[in-house]
Amino acid sequence: MKPSSPTAAGIAEAVSYAASHGIIVCHEKHATPGTNITHVPITYHPTPLHAASYHEAVRITPILNLLVSRIAADHSYLRRALFETAAVDPFTHRLMSLLGSSPPDADIYLGIYRYDYFVNVQNQQHSLRMVEMNCIAASFACLGTKTSEMHRFLASHPACNFDINMQNLPINHAIQSLARGIATAHTQYIRRHSPPSTVRTVVLLVGQPGERNSYDQDILRIAVWKEHQVEIIRLTLAQIIDQAFLDEYSNLYVTFPANTSHHVLVTTVYFRAGYSPDDYPSEKEWEARALIEKSLAAKCPSIAVQLVGTKKIQQILDLPGEVERFIDSKEDADAIRATFARQYSLSSTQEGAKAAKMAINNPDAFVLKPQREGGGNNLYGEQLKHALQSMSDNERAAYVLMDKIMPPVVKSVLIRDGEPIYTDIVSEFGVYGVHVMNGTDHVENESGGTLLRSKPASQDDGGVAAGVAVLDSPLLVDYTG
Ligand code: ADP
Ligand code: MG
């Protein structure tokens, strides 16, 4: 597709669709719900994505889900792998201190992940390159689904006049997949632990105080209720420590609403917070996290799964034989491995020093990643060089180094605050994974819809929440014709 120049009427259709279908976000934190709303920045057109790469990323998602669950079950592996990182990174250290505190009969498992990729192009060959695995608070499933639907609408509308075959705009089912996963974990808990029918059972969404992106969460909460009649309540970690308690069997109860004599039983805890040190401003929040971990509730994620999502584990997985420890089928392990970009340990060994030197000599070829989530934390170019030059050998071990992926640059039109912006973009493609287990029984393991986020090609880092990337959806192209 050649991007047609948008008309004012076309832009107006896009903006009205976004605003009227909940593709919205708060201008600022702590706004009164329902006020201070703007449409989320979006692309006007869907962006071309290599079709075979799209299908391959979707195909391997259940294998990646298995990989995450198996690493998470191997606590001694996690302890060994993260030992040096935890010694220098206090956040990883604190998470590690909670590893193993979940009761043995807490065996309902809910995984909601997003595996993010760039499509790399070299000598006209397209290949998937994984940017990262998100194992906690993978966001934008709902707004991403709605953006896919918006592009289908625009593609069909005379005001837009896109020259697109609708079959190349894949249907995105992320909302339904995540909603079904959450509802299934809830139902499995009830089946396994048989709480009295008089008890009100809920899913607890752990949110950030004053969240700007709460509408993405609300769409999911509402879908879970409408499709499955499962109630999701939303509390912050600070509220949880005031309102939650465990009974003698480690069932997690919450006084809800606060300051009443009503208690609800939490079957499942879905974290949309807790991934950043900023989410734990005091000991209270850590106490809440510890209480949840010690409970029978299904945790999405458990501490173990969150640790699998660290950048360090992803670097280690790139070493020969590591994926293969957990995935028996060579074909499956090879398919996962084929998506990896090279990563390098920065441990306080000779090997780490050698990798640091390589990056200092050629800083534009690498990305320096700390053990953080949420965008805007990585270092590039001169900053990467200076950071590595000024760190001690020990401090260096808190980071990993990764080959910089060079995705293709395409021309696009972004819409921010109702205004078109003409710019070159690169797009990051994410596939949601949904995995529910009851003990060793895999109740659900599926690829759960997709997300495309695009950012100006001039920007190294930063997600939608950080105000850099915008929501997009894929237009599948086979590039062979
Ligand atoms: P976070 O947990 O902060 O989202 P990511 O690994 O996803 O961490 O990095 C944030 C952003 O940095 C990505 O969205 C991508 O734009 C960019 N980035 C990360 N790794 C690479 C890489 N290897 N090559 C190029 N860009 C990268
Ligand atoms: Mg990311």
CSV table of C-alpha atoms and ligand atoms in Angstrom, one decimal, residues 114 116 131-132 134 311 374-375 428 453, ligand 2:
chain,number,residue,atom,x,y,z
A,114,ARG,CA,3.6,-10.1,25.3
A,116,ASP,CA,7.8,-8.1,21.2
A,131,VAL,CA,13.1,-7.2,21.5
A,132,GLU,CA,11.9,-8.6,24.8
A,134,ASN,CA,7.1,-9.0,28.8
A,311,LYS,CA,16.6,-8.8,30.8
A,374,GLY,CA,8.2,0.1,31.0
A,375,GLY,CA,10.3,1.9,28.3
A,428,GLU,CA,7.4,-3.0,17.0
A,453,ARG,CA,3.3,0.1,18.1
B,2,MG,MG,9.4,-3.2,25.8
